[in-house]
Tab-separated table of C-alpha atoms and ligand atoms in Angstrom:
chain	number	residue	atom	x	y	z
A	185	MET	CA	26.642	22.685	-29.346
A	186	SER	CA	23.606	20.775	-28.102
A	187	GLU	CA	22.885	20.642	-24.424
A	188	TYR	CA	22.024	17.247	-23.032
A	189	TYR	CA	19.605	16.597	-20.188
A	190	VAL	CA	18.829	13.611	-18.006
A	191	CYS	CA	15.476	11.840	-18.293
A	192	THR	CA	13.854	11.012	-14.959
A	193	GLY	CA	11.277	8.650	-16.480
A	194	CYS	CA	12.984	5.628	-14.911
A	195	ALA	CA	16.144	4.648	-13.042
A	196	LEU	CA	18.178	4.329	-16.238
A	197	LEU	CA	18.462	8.130	-16.063
A	198	CYS	CA	19.374	8.436	-19.759
A	199	ASP	CA	21.702	11.424	-20.058
A	200	ASP	CA	21.576	12.050	-23.801
A	201	ILE	CA	18.237	13.833	-23.992
A	202	GLU	CA	17.813	16.980	-26.081
A	203	VAL	CA	14.862	19.242	-25.461
A	204	GLU	CA	13.205	22.065	-27.398
A	205	THR	CA	11.175	24.531	-25.370
A	206	GLU	CA	8.554	27.065	-26.378
A	207	ASN	CA	6.834	29.652	-24.166
A	208	GLY	CA	8.420	28.165	-21.060
A	209	LYS	CA	7.173	24.639	-21.790
A	210	VAL	CA	8.868	21.489	-23.062
A	211	LYS	CA	7.745	21.247	-26.685
A	212	THR	CA	9.844	18.441	-28.209
A	213	VAL	CA	12.003	15.767	-26.587
A	214	HIS	CA	14.683	14.016	-28.630
A	215	ALA	CA	16.272	10.613	-27.927
A	216	ALA	CA	13.958	9.674	-25.030
A	217	CYS	CA	11.587	6.701	-25.196
A	218	ARG	CA	7.808	7.164	-25.021
A	219	LYS	CA	7.904	6.974	-21.208
A	220	GLY	CA	10.630	9.577	-21.063
A	221	VAL	CA	8.848	11.958	-23.433
A	222	ALA	CA	5.703	11.758	-21.308
A	223	ARG	CA	7.714	12.432	-18.157
A	224	MET	CA	9.661	15.371	-19.611
A	225	LYS	CA	6.508	17.012	-20.977
A	226	GLY	CA	5.143	17.150	-17.427
A	227	CYS	CA	1.786	16.514	-15.791
A	228	ILE	CA	-1.439	16.268	-17.733
A	229	ASP	CA	-3.242	17.267	-14.553
A	230	SER	CA	-1.154	19.523	-12.303
A	231	LEU	CA	-1.643	19.499	-8.546
A	232	GLU	CA	-3.017	22.622	-6.867
A	233	CYS	CA	-2.159	23.982	-3.460
A	234	THR	CA	-5.054	23.178	-1.108
A	235	VAL	CA	-6.014	22.758	2.534
A	236	ASP	CA	-9.190	20.761	3.195
A	237	GLY	CA	-10.161	21.028	-0.450
A	238	GLU	CA	-9.899	24.838	-0.583
A	239	LYS	CA	-7.265	26.489	-2.776
A	240	THR	CA	-4.648	28.333	-0.750
A	241	ASP	CA	-1.117	29.718	-0.958
A	242	VAL	CA	1.912	27.519	-0.457
A	243	GLU	CA	2.918	29.087	2.879
A	244	SER	CA	-0.522	28.273	4.393
A	245	ALA	CA	-0.356	24.704	3.068
A	246	ILE	CA	3.151	24.253	4.481
A	247	ALA	CA	1.995	25.632	7.862
A	248	LYS	CA	-0.928	23.171	7.918
A	249	ALA	CA	1.338	20.268	6.930
A	250	ALA	CA	3.737	21.198	9.744
A	251	GLU	CA	0.823	21.358	12.203
A	252	ILE	CA	-0.409	17.891	11.193
A	253	LEU	CA	3.034	16.300	11.426
A	254	GLY	CA	3.875	18.137	14.652
A	255	GLU	CA	0.682	16.942	16.353
A	256	ALA	CA	0.857	13.330	15.148
A	257	ALA	CA	2.233	10.753	17.574
A	258	ASN	CA	3.278	8.318	14.843
A	259	PRO	CA	3.307	9.918	11.401
A	260	LEU	CA	4.295	8.066	8.247
A	261	ILE	CA	6.543	9.598	5.590
A	262	PHE	CA	6.395	7.622	2.366
A	263	GLY	CA	7.406	7.989	-1.284
A	264	HIS	CA	10.865	9.372	-2.149
A	265	GLY	CA	11.570	7.414	-5.350
A	266	ASN	CA	10.740	10.431	-7.503
A	267	SER	CA	12.684	12.937	-5.386
A	268	SER	CA	16.262	14.148	-5.605
A	269	SER	CA	18.808	12.807	-3.129
A	270	GLU	CA	18.870	16.244	-1.492
A	271	ALA	CA	15.114	16.041	-0.815
A	272	GLN	CA	15.450	12.467	0.441
A	273	LYS	CA	18.068	13.504	2.994
A	274	LEU	CA	15.763	16.250	4.272
A	275	SER	CA	12.916	13.765	4.472
A	276	ILE	CA	15.082	11.467	6.603
A	277	ALA	CA	15.909	14.408	8.888
A	278	LEU	CA	12.215	15.328	9.114
A	279	ALA	CA	11.298	11.739	10.010
A	280	LYS	CA	13.922	11.797	12.740
A	281	LYS	CA	12.554	15.071	14.089
A	282	VAL	CA	8.913	13.951	14.302
A	283	GLY	CA	9.510	10.273	15.184
A	284	ALA	CA	8.032	9.007	11.934
A	285	TYR	CA	7.760	5.730	10.110
A	286	LEU	CA	9.877	6.117	6.977
A	287	ASP	CA	9.540	3.916	3.925
A	288	ASP	CA	9.497	3.772	0.140
A	289	THR	CA	8.264	1.418	-2.564
A	290	SER	CA	11.438	-0.690	-2.321
A	291	SER	CA	9.919	-2.353	0.747
A	292	PHE	CA	7.580	-4.223	-1.597
A	293	CYS	CA	9.743	-4.399	-4.735
A	294	GLN	CA	13.533	-4.220	-5.348
A	295	GLY	CA	14.502	-3.640	-1.682
A	296	PRO	CA	15.981	-7.098	-0.890
A	297	ILE	CA	18.229	-6.972	-3.973
A	298	ILE	CA	19.457	-3.425	-3.287
A	299	GLU	CA	20.102	-4.349	0.352
A	300	ALA	CA	22.102	-7.436	-0.655
A	301	ILE	CA	24.138	-5.335	-3.107
A	302	LEU	CA	24.862	-2.643	-0.506
A	303	GLN	CA	25.851	-5.369	1.967
A	304	GLU	CA	28.127	-6.829	-0.728
A	305	LYS	CA	26.280	-10.157	-0.687
A	306	LEU	CA	25.643	-9.891	-4.429
A	307	LYS	CA	28.256	-8.979	-7.009
A	308	THR	CA	27.229	-6.082	-9.205
A	309	CYS	CA	28.564	-3.853	-11.968
A	310	THR	CA	27.668	-0.631	-13.740
A	311	LEU	CA	25.502	-0.209	-16.815
A	312	ASP	CA	28.617	0.961	-18.647
A	313	ASP	CA	30.335	-2.348	-17.754
A	314	ILE	CA	27.372	-4.122	-19.326
A	315	ARG	CA	27.593	-2.026	-22.490
A	316	HIS	CA	31.339	-2.548	-22.878
A	317	LYS	CA	31.803	-6.091	-21.583
A	318	ALA	CA	28.649	-8.197	-21.172
A	319	ASP	CA	28.378	-11.161	-23.525
A	320	VAL	CA	25.609	-13.066	-21.704
A	321	ILE	CA	22.634	-11.121	-20.350
A	322	ILE	CA	19.769	-12.811	-18.532
A	323	PHE	CA	16.505	-10.921	-18.099
A	324	TRP	CA	14.933	-12.793	-15.195
A	325	GLY	CA	11.340	-11.830	-14.454
A	326	ALA	CA	12.147	-8.559	-16.205
A	327	ASP	CA	10.707	-7.002	-19.332
A	328	PRO	CA	12.820	-3.889	-19.947
A	329	SER	CA	11.286	-3.429	-23.401
A	330	ASN	CA	8.338	-2.071	-21.448
A	331	SER	CA	9.676	-1.069	-18.049
A	332	HIS	CA	12.983	0.524	-19.163
A	333	PRO	CA	12.547	0.923	-22.913
A	334	ARG	CA	16.146	2.012	-23.691
A	335	HIS	CA	17.876	-0.638	-21.543
A	336	LEU	CA	18.502	-2.990	-24.460
A	337	SER	CA	19.449	-0.269	-26.948
A	338	ARG	CA	21.738	1.778	-24.680
A	339	TYR	CA	23.357	-0.894	-22.538
A	340	SER	CA	22.434	-4.522	-22.511
A	341	TYR	CA	21.963	-5.927	-25.991
A	342	PHE	CA	22.136	-3.783	-29.117
A	343	PRO	CA	25.052	-1.383	-28.577
A	344	ARG	CA	28.631	-2.059	-29.548
A	345	GLY	CA	30.960	-1.874	-26.543
A	346	LYS	CA	34.722	-1.691	-26.161
A	347	GLU	CA	34.928	-5.476	-25.779
A	348	ARG	CA	31.759	-6.195	-27.722
A	349	GLN	CA	32.484	-4.653	-31.099
A	350	ARG	CA	30.286	-7.082	-33.001
A	351	GLY	CA	27.256	-6.198	-30.874
A	352	TRP	CA	24.144	-8.266	-30.556
A	353	GLU	CA	24.547	-10.013	-33.914
A	354	GLU	CA	27.577	-12.044	-32.798
A	355	ASP	CA	28.916	-10.804	-29.493
A	356	ARG	CA	25.984	-10.987	-27.100
A	357	THR	CA	23.540	-13.666	-26.027
A	358	ALA	CA	20.321	-12.413	-24.431
A	359	ILE	CA	18.305	-14.887	-22.372
A	360	CYS	CA	14.883	-14.440	-20.841
A	361	VAL	CA	13.489	-16.438	-17.926
A	362	ASP	CA	9.877	-15.540	-17.291
A	363	VAL	CA	6.382	-16.880	-16.764
A	364	ARG	CA	5.138	-15.317	-20.008
A	365	LYS	CA	6.465	-14.494	-23.438
A	366	SER	CA	7.146	-10.801	-22.945
A	367	GLU	CA	8.367	-8.389	-25.611
A	368	THR	CA	11.873	-8.865	-24.217
A	369	ALA	CA	11.461	-12.653	-24.503
A	370	ILE	CA	10.528	-12.198	-28.174
A	371	ILE	CA	13.759	-10.242	-28.764
A	372	CYS	CA	15.754	-13.006	-27.043
A	373	GLY	CA	14.213	-15.551	-29.419
A	374	ASP	CA	12.394	-18.840	-28.792
A	375	ASN	CA	15.532	-20.888	-28.159
A	376	ARG	CA	16.710	-18.393	-25.518
A	377	PHE	CA	13.367	-18.031	-23.759
A	378	TYR	CA	12.845	-20.226	-20.683
A	379	LYS	CA	9.196	-20.217	-19.756
A	380	ILE	CA	8.680	-21.445	-16.215
A	381	PRO	CA	5.515	-21.789	-14.128
A	382	MET	CA	4.610	-18.936	-11.795
A	383	GLY	CA	6.371	-19.149	-8.426
A	384	GLU	CA	8.894	-21.780	-9.560
A	385	ASP	CA	11.909	-19.518	-10.042
A	386	ALA	CA	13.694	-20.867	-6.947
A	387	GLU	CA	13.347	-24.462	-8.146
A	388	PHE	CA	14.534	-23.501	-11.631
A	389	MET	CA	17.548	-21.748	-10.095
A	390	ASP	CA	18.470	-24.838	-8.090
A	391	ALA	CA	18.096	-27.008	-11.201
A	392	LEU	CA	20.438	-24.615	-12.989
A	393	VAL	CA	22.937	-24.882	-10.112
A	394	SER	CA	22.803	-28.697	-10.522
A	395	ALA	CA	23.418	-28.351	-14.254
A	396	LEU	CA	26.333	-25.968	-13.622
A	397	SER	CA	27.713	-28.647	-11.272
A	398	SER	CA	27.483	-31.207	-14.103
A	399	LYS	CA	24.578	-33.036	-12.457
A	400	VAL	CA	21.320	-33.912	-14.179
A	401	PRO	CA	18.864	-31.115	-13.314
A	402	LYS	CA	15.389	-32.053	-12.116
A	403	THR	CA	12.294	-29.920	-11.573
A	404	SER	CA	8.919	-30.940	-10.131
A	405	PHE	CA	7.270	-29.185	-13.086
A	406	GLY	CA	9.083	-31.366	-15.617
A	407	PHE	CA	11.222	-28.731	-17.348
A	408	ASP	CA	13.288	-30.320	-20.143
A	409	ALA	CA	16.612	-31.230	-18.447
A	410	LYS	CA	18.442	-31.013	-21.788
A	411	LYS	CA	17.386	-27.395	-22.175
A	412	ILE	CA	18.653	-26.538	-18.677
A	413	LEU	CA	21.994	-28.243	-19.438
A	414	GLU	CA	22.256	-26.235	-22.665
A	415	LEU	CA	21.598	-23.027	-20.716
A	416	ALA	CA	24.232	-23.978	-18.131
A	417	ASN	CA	26.757	-24.464	-20.944
A	418	VAL	CA	26.065	-20.979	-22.312
A	419	LEU	CA	26.464	-19.467	-18.831
A	420	LYS	CA	29.706	-21.364	-18.156
A	421	LYS	CA	31.239	-19.928	-21.318
A	422	ALA	CA	30.297	-16.320	-20.456
A	423	LYS	CA	33.233	-13.934	-20.125
A	424	PHE	CA	31.106	-11.273	-18.419
A	425	GLY	CA	27.565	-12.207	-17.505
A	426	VAL	CA	24.771	-10.253	-15.898
A	427	ILE	CA	21.387	-11.156	-14.428
A	428	CYS	CA	18.922	-8.278	-14.727
A	429	VAL	CA	16.540	-8.916	-11.842
A	430	GLY	CA	12.948	-7.845	-12.433
A	431	LEU	CA	9.914	-7.720	-10.195
A	432	GLY	CA	8.718	-11.097	-11.529
A	433	LEU	CA	11.701	-12.794	-9.896
A	434	ILE	CA	11.513	-10.808	-6.660
A	435	TYR	CA	7.818	-11.542	-6.150
A	436	SER	CA	8.427	-15.237	-6.812
A	437	LEU	CA	11.263	-15.746	-4.309
A	438	LYS	CA	10.440	-16.183	-0.603
A	439	ASP	CA	14.009	-15.150	0.190
A	440	LEU	CA	17.196	-14.549	-1.783
A	441	GLU	CA	18.938	-17.825	-0.839
A	442	PRO	CA	18.325	-19.511	-4.244
A	443	LEU	CA	19.742	-16.425	-5.984
A	444	PHE	CA	22.789	-16.433	-3.669
A	445	ARG	CA	23.351	-20.141	-4.470
A	446	LEU	CA	23.081	-19.493	-8.196
A	447	MET	CA	25.391	-16.459	-8.107
A	448	ASP	CA	27.959	-18.363	-6.017
A	449	LYS	CA	27.955	-21.220	-8.523
A	450	LEU	CA	28.051	-18.901	-11.538
A	451	ASN	CA	31.038	-17.074	-10.074
A	452	GLU	CA	32.821	-20.383	-9.498
A	453	VAL	CA	32.573	-21.293	-13.153
A	454	SER	CA	32.321	-17.882	-14.789
A	455	ASP	CA	31.944	-14.151	-13.977
A	456	PHE	CA	28.406	-12.946	-13.239
A	457	ASN	CA	26.874	-9.747	-11.845
A	458	ILE	CA	23.459	-8.620	-10.704
A	459	MET	CA	21.646	-5.569	-12.039
A	460	PRO	CA	18.492	-4.541	-10.132
A	461	MET	CA	15.849	-3.261	-12.571
A	462	VAL	CA	14.862	-0.319	-10.396
A	463	GLY	CA	11.752	1.537	-11.555
A	464	GLN	CA	11.456	5.006	-9.991
A	465	TYR	CA	14.304	7.270	-10.974
A	466	ASN	CA	15.823	7.720	-7.519
A	467	MET	CA	14.586	4.766	-5.482
A	468	ARG	CA	18.145	3.483	-5.179
A	469	GLY	CA	19.193	6.952	-3.985
A	470	PHE	CA	16.703	6.750	-1.114
A	471	ASN	CA	17.921	3.274	-0.177
A	472	GLN	CA	21.549	4.402	-0.187
A	473	ASN	CA	20.871	7.627	1.716
A	474	LEU	CA	18.905	5.828	4.426
A	475	TYR	CA	21.491	3.036	4.543
A	476	GLU	CA	24.255	5.564	5.181
A	477	GLU	CA	22.194	7.134	7.971
A	478	THR	CA	20.796	4.016	9.671
A	479	GLY	CA	22.330	0.877	8.153
A	480	CYS	CA	18.864	-0.010	6.771
A	481	ILE	CA	17.472	0.730	3.325
A	482	ASN	CA	13.766	1.119	4.236
A	483	ARG	CA	11.098	0.178	6.881
A	484	VAL	CA	12.416	2.472	9.574
A	485	LYS	CA	10.699	4.002	12.607
A	486	TYR	CA	12.397	6.814	14.445
A	487	SER	CA	11.925	7.158	18.172
A	488	PRO	CA	10.526	10.640	18.933
A	489	GLU	CA	12.470	10.705	22.219
A	490	SER	CA	15.922	9.455	21.266
A	491	GLY	CA	15.899	9.930	17.491
A	492	GLU	CA	17.174	6.335	17.190
A	493	ALA	CA	16.015	4.337	14.190
A	494	GLU	CA	14.355	0.960	14.624
A	495	HIS	CA	14.051	-1.332	11.640
A	496	GLY	CA	11.723	-4.216	10.874
A	497	PRO	CA	8.920	-5.529	8.670
A	498	GLU	CA	6.330	-4.050	11.045
A	499	PHE	CA	7.590	-0.581	10.065
A	500	SER	CA	6.882	-1.059	6.356
A	501	VAL	CA	4.201	1.127	4.819
A	502	VAL	CA	2.052	-1.955	4.208
A	503	GLU	CA	2.189	-3.207	7.814
A	504	ALA	CA	1.899	0.292	9.317
A	505	LEU	CA	-1.299	0.907	7.355
A	506	ARG	CA	-2.649	-2.623	7.825
A	507	ASN	CA	-2.107	-2.409	11.607
A	508	LYS	CA	-3.295	1.206	11.723
A	509	THR	CA	-0.273	2.213	13.785
A	510	VAL	CA	0.189	5.560	12.048
A	511	ASP	CA	-1.959	8.601	12.716
A	512	ALA	CA	-0.964	10.942	9.862
A	513	ALA	CA	0.890	10.574	6.584
A	514	LEU	CA	3.085	12.669	4.319
A	515	ILE	CA	3.330	11.234	0.804
A	516	ILE	CA	6.082	12.607	-1.432
A	517	GLY	CA	5.970	11.922	-5.180
A	518	SER	CA	3.976	8.720	-4.850
A	519	ASP	CA	0.444	7.385	-5.128
A	520	PRO	CA	-0.015	4.609	-2.565
A	521	LEU	CA	-3.802	4.670	-2.923
A	522	SER	CA	-3.283	3.429	-6.491
A	523	SER	CA	-0.293	1.166	-5.952
A	524	LEU	CA	-1.146	-0.607	-2.682
A	525	PRO	CA	-4.019	-3.060	-2.169
A	526	LEU	CA	-7.181	-1.172	-1.229
A	527	SER	CA	-7.551	-3.277	1.936
A	528	VAL	CA	-4.305	-1.666	3.144
A	529	SER	CA	-4.330	1.775	1.548
A	530	ARG	CA	-7.907	2.722	2.395
A	531	TYR	CA	-6.735	3.536	5.949
A	532	LEU	CA	-4.932	6.557	4.458
A	533	ALA	CA	-8.333	8.135	3.893
A	534	GLU	CA	-9.052	7.886	7.662
A	535	ILE	CA	-6.023	9.894	8.831
A	536	PRO	CA	-4.746	13.404	8.083
A	537	LEU	CA	-2.991	13.105	4.738
A	538	ILE	CA	-0.503	15.438	3.048
A	539	SER	CA	0.628	15.074	-0.586
A	540	ILE	CA	3.629	16.722	-2.191
A	541	ASP	CA	3.645	15.991	-5.924
A	542	PRO	CA	3.826	17.835	-9.245
A	543	CYS	CA	0.745	15.982	-10.542
A	544	ARG	CA	-2.703	15.194	-9.252
A	545	ASN	CA	-3.287	11.511	-8.444
A	546	LEU	CA	-5.693	9.378	-6.439
A	547	THR	CA	-3.802	9.897	-3.168
A	548	SER	CA	-3.627	13.673	-3.596
A	549	SER	CA	-7.356	13.735	-4.390
A	550	ARG	CA	-7.976	12.300	-0.887
A	551	SER	CA	-5.414	14.486	0.892
A	552	ASN	CA	-6.194	17.178	3.455
A	553	VAL	CA	-3.192	19.170	2.311
A	554	THR	CA	-1.794	19.191	-1.219
A	555	ILE	CA	1.391	21.031	-2.139
A	556	PRO	CA	2.474	21.077	-5.784
A	557	CYS	CA	6.214	20.770	-6.312
A	558	ALA	CA	8.547	21.270	-9.243
A	559	LEU	CA	9.116	18.268	-11.519
A	560	GLY	CA	12.531	16.690	-10.843
A	561	GLY	CA	14.915	16.795	-13.793
A	562	VAL	CA	12.663	19.234	-15.677
A	563	GLU	CA	11.769	22.111	-13.375
A	564	TYR	CA	14.609	21.671	-10.900
A	565	GLY	CA	17.956	19.903	-10.761
A	566	GLY	CA	19.748	18.006	-8.013
A	567	THR	CA	21.362	14.607	-7.718
A	568	ALA	CA	19.986	11.116	-8.265
A	569	VAL	CA	21.381	7.584	-8.153
A	570	ARG	CA	21.006	5.411	-11.238
A	571	MET	CA	19.865	1.781	-10.922
A	572	ASP	CA	23.539	0.708	-10.915
A	573	GLY	CA	24.527	3.054	-8.065
A	574	VAL	CA	26.142	5.741	-10.229
A	575	ASP	CA	25.436	9.338	-9.147
A	576	VAL	CA	23.842	11.471	-11.853
A	577	GLU	CA	23.445	15.264	-11.878
A	578	LEU	CA	20.021	16.476	-12.993
A	579	LYS	CA	19.646	19.809	-14.753
A	580	LYS	CA	16.735	22.210	-14.729
A	581	ILE	CA	15.205	22.791	-18.161
A	582	ILE	CA	12.328	25.213	-17.572
A	583	ASP	CA	11.104	27.520	-14.806
A	584	THR	CA	8.084	26.959	-12.618
A	585	ASP	CA	6.295	28.828	-9.850
A	586	ASN	CA	6.250	25.624	-7.784
A	587	LEU	CA	8.912	25.097	-5.138
A	588	PRO	CA	11.056	21.963	-5.430
A	589	ASP	CA	10.192	19.284	-2.848
A	590	VAL	CA	13.538	19.916	-1.176
A	591	GLU	CA	12.433	23.498	-0.376
A	592	ILE	CA	8.988	22.408	0.769
A	593	LEU	CA	10.477	19.807	3.133
A	594	LYS	CA	12.923	22.358	4.508
A	595	LYS	CA	10.129	24.807	5.222
A	596	ILE	CA	7.929	22.138	6.851
A	597	THR	CA	10.817	21.025	9.048
A	598	GLU	CA	11.562	24.613	10.101
A	599	ALA	CA	7.891	25.227	10.865
A	600	ILE	CA	7.561	22.275	13.256
B	768	SF4	S1	14.599	4.437	-20.677
B	768	SF4	FE1	13.940	5.494	-18.804
B	768	SF4	S2	15.434	7.147	-18.476
B	768	SF4	FE2	15.695	6.396	-20.615
B	768	SF4	S3	14.418	7.778	-21.851
B	768	SF4	FE3	13.127	5.991	-21.304
B	768	SF4	S4	12.071	6.568	-19.392
B	768	SF4	FE4	13.771	8.013	-19.709
């Protein structure tokens, strides 16, 4: 019987992946999308163990990392979205021990949505609910055809579900609201694509709330009121609806109030849920683990004296680097020098920097200490949390000489 593995290429964590190996390497990957295949085949450019640019053994690199973090007054620990939940919990404990700033990419992407879901301010469901029950699916500022290539085929549009036996042809309506005609918008079709100007999502949401309240919707950008009323009619008739929230929507909204208003109205007239389109495979795991520990999902600073966690925007990675309030940084499975604006991230090159990652990237190339780790879901197992909050067990496929990040973090913590 075939053995199935979990792909850690994105937070869908597809669990139907078959893998052929040869000479201790992943040779062929079946069922995964192109992103997943690339992930499962591992790094093109593997990270080496170094201190100050010189190759060294892992114990020396761990000792140097511990020295840097132990001496720093206000270190930053950032990353976590590509780590197992076990590693994330150790990272939280390490941050507590050294009085660190602790953050992940959710502080500038899906964080507000995850927080609202964990605080039960937004109604949500599982991906399996979507597959079996959803008849109206809105992709809002989301393009899963590119970001989560198997979202439509496994869950949201094409599959037949228990209550959706006639599938996409008759049983599901897919709608796209976006500023551009994405590949997902093309699948939804022209009459189900709502192209709105950049930054106007909140106004469009309020117009939709008016239409759902049987009022004539108005927008300052002159969107066809008839088309909004037609959309409202489709949403009213939904038996099980879902809004898949992408980064386009999050970046457009100043706060979540318009989304709360829309969800409240939709749940008066119908049954709607939110699905956060989380990118990194275990970003939601980090948010949940930190939430359980501190009541906050990100942007935390631990007091070195009391071990108490403070929370606020000033403790985000962006503000900590912009204000130069950190004096060392440990980056785990992330590349902030590539993903953050240079005006903010360039400060990382001025402070002692440690990278733990399977692959070489721009941040590791500027790091004083680099420690290669095993690739999650390929070279070591553990637990992760899918975008819908479901726990998923990861299995190891091949061996590696690299330690998993969970072991590296344990050793650093013990050495401080
Ligand atoms: S959709 Fe995501 S989890 Fe599924 S195979 Fe592709 S990259 Fe992997």
